[in-house]
Every structure is written in C-alpha cells, then in structure tokens.
mmCIF file of C-alpha atoms in Angstrom:
data_model
loop_
_atom_site.group_PDB
_atom_site.id
_atom_site.type_symbol
_atom_site.label_atom_id
_atom_site.label_comp_id
_atom_site.label_asym_id
_atom_site.label_seq_id
_atom_site.Cartn_x
_atom_site.Cartn_y
_atom_site.Cartn_z
ATOM 1 C CA MET A 1 214.058 -73.699 27.757
ATOM 2 C CA ILE A 2 212.882 -71.386 24.868
ATOM 3 C CA MET A 3 214.182 -72.604 21.602
ATOM 4 C CA GLU A 4 214.663 -70.757 18.456
ATOM 5 C CA GLY A 5 211.892 -71.443 16.124
ATOM 6 C CA ILE A 6 210.453 -70.623 12.709
ATOM 7 C CA LEU A 7 207.183 -69.469 14.096
ATOM 8 C CA PRO A 8 206.708 -66.448 16.227
ATOM 9 C CA LEU A 9 206.022 -67.265 19.993
ATOM 10 C CA ALA A 10 203.292 -64.493 20.766
ATOM 11 C CA PRO A 11 200.503 -66.026 18.588
ATOM 12 C CA MET A 12 200.756 -69.249 20.472
ATOM 13 C CA GLU A 13 199.057 -67.665 23.459
ATOM 14 C CA LYS A 14 196.313 -66.587 21.247
ATOM 15 C CA ILE A 15 195.812 -70.218 19.734
ATOM 16 C CA LEU A 16 196.029 -71.934 23.245
ATOM 17 C CA LYS A 17 193.340 -69.412 24.752
ATOM 18 C CA LYS A 18 191.004 -69.585 21.769
ATOM 19 C CA GLY A 19 188.441 -71.842 23.344
ATOM 20 C CA SER A 20 188.977 -70.520 26.918
ATOM 21 C CA PRO A 21 189.643 -66.817 27.064
ATOM 22 C CA ASP A 22 190.049 -66.682 30.879
ATOM 23 C CA ILE A 23 192.929 -69.212 31.004
ATOM 24 C CA ARG A 24 196.592 -68.067 31.494
ATOM 25 C CA VAL A 25 199.416 -69.509 29.477
ATOM 26 C CA SER A 26 202.906 -69.851 30.656
ATOM 27 C CA GLU A 27 205.950 -69.136 28.437
ATOM 28 C CA PRO A 28 207.162 -72.748 28.182
ATOM 29 C CA ALA A 29 203.689 -73.698 27.145
ATOM 30 C CA LYS A 30 203.834 -71.440 24.230
ATOM 31 C CA ALA A 31 207.324 -72.687 23.283
ATOM 32 C CA GLU A 32 206.019 -76.283 23.494
ATOM 33 C CA LEU A 33 203.186 -75.494 21.189
ATOM 34 C CA ARG A 34 205.481 -73.850 18.775
ATOM 35 C CA VAL A 35 207.654 -76.984 18.632
ATOM 36 C CA LEU A 36 204.558 -79.089 18.169
ATOM 37 C CA LEU A 37 203.210 -77.139 15.374
ATOM 38 C CA GLU A 38 206.520 -76.818 13.642
ATOM 39 C CA GLU A 39 206.965 -80.588 13.696
ATOM 40 C CA HIS A 40 203.433 -81.136 12.484
ATOM 41 C CA GLY A 41 203.882 -78.613 9.682
ATOM 42 C CA GLU A 42 207.254 -80.174 8.490
ATOM 43 C CA LYS A 43 205.560 -83.697 8.626
ATOM 44 C CA ILE A 44 202.810 -82.235 6.347
ATOM 45 C CA GLY A 45 205.495 -80.473 4.170
ATOM 46 C CA ARG A 46 207.462 -83.689 3.639
ATOM 47 C CA ALA A 47 204.470 -85.635 2.494
ATOM 48 C CA ALA A 48 203.061 -82.607 0.383
ATOM 49 C CA ALA A 49 206.464 -82.425 -1.381
ATOM 50 C CA LYS A 50 206.242 -86.133 -2.248
ATOM 51 C CA PHE A 51 202.709 -85.563 -3.664
ATOM 52 C CA ALA A 52 203.839 -82.625 -5.628
ATOM 53 C CA LEU A 53 206.817 -84.451 -7.296
ATOM 54 C CA HIS A 54 204.449 -87.644 -7.812
ATOM 55 C CA ALA A 55 202.194 -85.354 -9.935
ATOM 56 C CA GLY A 56 205.104 -84.243 -11.889
ATOM 57 C CA ARG A 57 205.303 -80.730 -10.278
ATOM 58 C CA LYS A 58 208.065 -78.675 -8.674
ATOM 59 C CA THR A 59 205.511 -76.577 -6.686
ATOM 60 C CA ILE A 60 203.543 -77.652 -3.651
ATOM 61 C CA LYS A 61 199.959 -76.758 -4.299
ATOM 62 C CA GLU A 62 197.110 -76.480 -1.847
ATOM 63 C CA GLU A 63 195.880 -79.900 -2.743
ATOM 64 C CA ASP A 64 199.183 -81.385 -1.925
ATOM 65 C CA VAL A 65 198.980 -79.861 1.620
ATOM 66 C CA ARG A 66 195.391 -81.065 2.077
ATOM 67 C CA LEU A 67 196.287 -84.619 0.771
ATOM 68 C CA ALA A 68 199.297 -84.632 3.089
ATOM 69 C CA ALA A 69 197.385 -83.696 6.061
ATOM 70 C CA LYS A 70 195.115 -86.642 5.463
ATOM 71 C CA SER A 71 197.548 -89.125 4.663
ATOM 72 C CA LYS A 72 199.774 -91.096 7.125
ATOM 73 C CA LEU A 73 202.853 -90.421 4.797
ATOM 74 C CA GLU A 74 205.745 -88.573 6.116
ATOM 75 C CA MET B 1 191.295 -67.469 -1.049
ATOM 76 C CA ILE B 2 193.898 -66.265 1.591
ATOM 77 C CA MET B 3 192.024 -65.925 4.897
ATOM 78 C CA GLU B 4 192.983 -63.903 7.823
ATOM 79 C CA GLY B 5 194.853 -66.029 10.294
ATOM 80 C CA ILE B 6 196.468 -65.833 13.739
ATOM 81 C CA LEU B 7 199.772 -67.065 12.470
ATOM 82 C CA PRO B 8 201.790 -65.255 9.804
ATOM 83 C CA LEU B 9 201.809 -66.636 6.306
ATOM 84 C CA ALA B 10 205.492 -66.179 5.393
ATOM 85 C CA PRO B 11 206.905 -68.934 7.734
ATOM 86 C CA MET B 12 204.623 -71.531 6.160
ATOM 87 C CA GLU B 13 206.887 -71.605 3.146
ATOM 88 C CA LYS B 14 209.850 -72.145 5.204
ATOM 89 C CA ILE B 15 208.055 -74.968 7.250
ATOM 90 C CA LEU B 16 206.911 -76.670 4.033
ATOM 91 C CA LYS B 17 210.201 -76.468 2.323
ATOM 92 C CA LYS B 18 212.302 -77.808 5.396
ATOM 93 C CA GLY B 19 212.848 -81.274 3.973
ATOM 94 C CA SER B 20 213.023 -80.230 0.371
ATOM 95 C CA PRO B 21 214.914 -76.991 -0.146
ATOM 96 C CA ASP B 22 214.419 -76.972 -4.100
ATOM 97 C CA ILE B 23 210.609 -77.254 -4.094
ATOM 98 C CA ARG B 24 208.401 -74.151 -4.597
ATOM 99 C CA VAL B 25 205.365 -73.453 -2.605
ATOM 100 C CA SER B 26 202.198 -71.753 -3.995
ATOM 101 C CA GLU B 27 200.455 -69.044 -1.899
ATOM 102 C CA PRO B 28 197.189 -71.079 -1.455
ATOM 103 C CA ALA B 29 199.502 -74.014 -0.063
ATOM 104 C CA LYS B 30 200.898 -71.631 2.479
ATOM 105 C CA ALA B 31 197.301 -70.379 3.410
ATOM 106 C CA GLU B 32 196.195 -74.026 3.758
ATOM 107 C CA LEU B 33 199.023 -74.878 6.086
ATOM 108 C CA ARG B 34 198.316 -72.027 8.139
ATOM 109 C CA VAL B 35 194.760 -73.072 8.621
ATOM 110 C CA LEU B 36 195.791 -76.663 9.358
ATOM 111 C CA LEU B 37 198.187 -75.575 12.011
ATOM 112 C CA GLU B 38 195.950 -73.141 13.671
ATOM 113 C CA GLU B 39 193.224 -75.905 13.850
ATOM 114 C CA HIS B 40 195.740 -78.320 15.144
ATOM 115 C CA GLY B 41 196.917 -75.822 17.701
ATOM 116 C CA GLU B 42 193.411 -74.869 18.884
ATOM 117 C CA LYS B 43 192.499 -78.491 19.329
ATOM 118 C CA ILE B 44 195.526 -78.900 21.604
ATOM 119 C CA GLY B 45 194.517 -75.676 23.291
ATOM 120 C CA ARG B 46 191.148 -77.054 24.228
ATOM 121 C CA ALA B 47 192.635 -80.239 25.670
ATOM 122 C CA ALA B 48 195.371 -78.470 27.411
ATOM 123 C CA ALA B 49 193.059 -76.026 29.115
ATOM 124 C CA LYS B 50 191.010 -78.936 30.469
ATOM 125 C CA PHE B 51 194.056 -80.664 31.825
ATOM 126 C CA ALA B 52 195.060 -77.269 33.477
ATOM 127 C CA LEU B 53 191.711 -76.855 35.126
ATOM 128 C CA HIS B 54 191.478 -80.657 35.967
ATOM 129 C CA ALA B 55 194.880 -80.132 37.874
ATOM 130 C CA GLY B 56 193.373 -77.110 39.794
ATOM 131 C CA ARG B 57 195.226 -74.332 37.782
ATOM 132 C CA LYS B 58 194.269 -71.322 35.928
ATOM 133 C CA THR B 59 197.370 -71.519 33.780
ATOM 134 C CA ILE B 60 198.312 -73.792 30.974
ATOM 135 C CA LYS B 61 201.723 -75.179 31.467
ATOM 136 C CA GLU B 62 204.033 -76.989 29.242
ATOM 137 C CA GLU B 63 203.083 -80.288 30.703
ATOM 138 C CA ASP B 64 199.301 -79.663 29.719
ATOM 139 C CA VAL B 65 200.344 -78.915 26.093
ATOM 140 C CA ARG B 66 202.387 -82.046 25.913
ATOM 141 C CA LEU B 67 199.698 -84.304 27.366
ATOM 142 C CA ALA B 68 196.963 -82.464 25.146
ATOM 143 C CA ALA B 69 199.040 -83.252 22.095
ATOM 144 C CA LYS B 70 199.318 -87.026 23.060
ATOM 145 C CA SER B 71 195.657 -87.251 24.124
ATOM 146 C CA LYS B 72 192.640 -87.895 21.845
ATOM 147 C CA LEU B 73 190.750 -85.289 23.845
ATOM 148 C CA GLU B 74 189.654 -81.969 22.297
#
C-alpha cells in the first residue's frame, strides 16, 4: 500500500539505484524507503530539538542535527 | 553551504519539526538532514540491490528494502 508521506516518492528510485544503475525498483520498494527515511529523519529531529533546547536555543542548527545523528537519543 | 541533493529541501523542516511544532529550523540544518537521509537511503539501496540479485531478481522489492534496513550490510 502506498501511504501518504512528507517526502516525494520519485527520488526514492534514484536513491535506491545510486550504486546499481541497472537495477529496477518496484513501487512498494520506493514507498518503503520513504517510510524508513521519514522515520529516520523524525528520530534525528526529536534528538536535534532536545539538543537545541539544551543549548538554550529555539532553533535547530546544523550542529544539533549532526549531534543527533551520532547520538542514540530519540 | 547548501549542496545540491536528490531530495527536496523544504520537507526537511517538516520532518525536523514533527515532534516539536514550536521549534525553528535553520537552512543549514535542513541541508544537513538532507545529506544524512540521502546517505542513509543509499546505504539501504546498496544492500537492497545485493539482496535482490541474491534472490535472482533484477528488481528491488519492498522486502529487499526492509531486509536492507535491518542488516548491517552496505
């Protein structure tokens, strides 16, 4: 089932084919990658927001996103 | 620096703000999340392509993407 998402579906094919230009990609595979990337991004976002607030800011900066990606925090 | 990417930049803000609607997001933070999500997706894509070929297919299916996300393979 293709769910509504925040990210567009079309670039998922390009991302999945990046290392293997000759491979084909099914529509549900694209939809699955979109779900996974949004979940991954939201997890990073939750941690990044905590790091921003912890630093006394109301704005998520690049350094918060970097730290969030490296942390195990959610 | 805002690099060219496969994913659009605008949805990165929505993803980062998902759990904290009142937080703001800097432009470099969005660009950083885009880089991270594309890297994460390409890693999944490389593993998914291997799983598809391993199963005798030329098409990445949903199950390859799921398995790739759970595997440590790249």
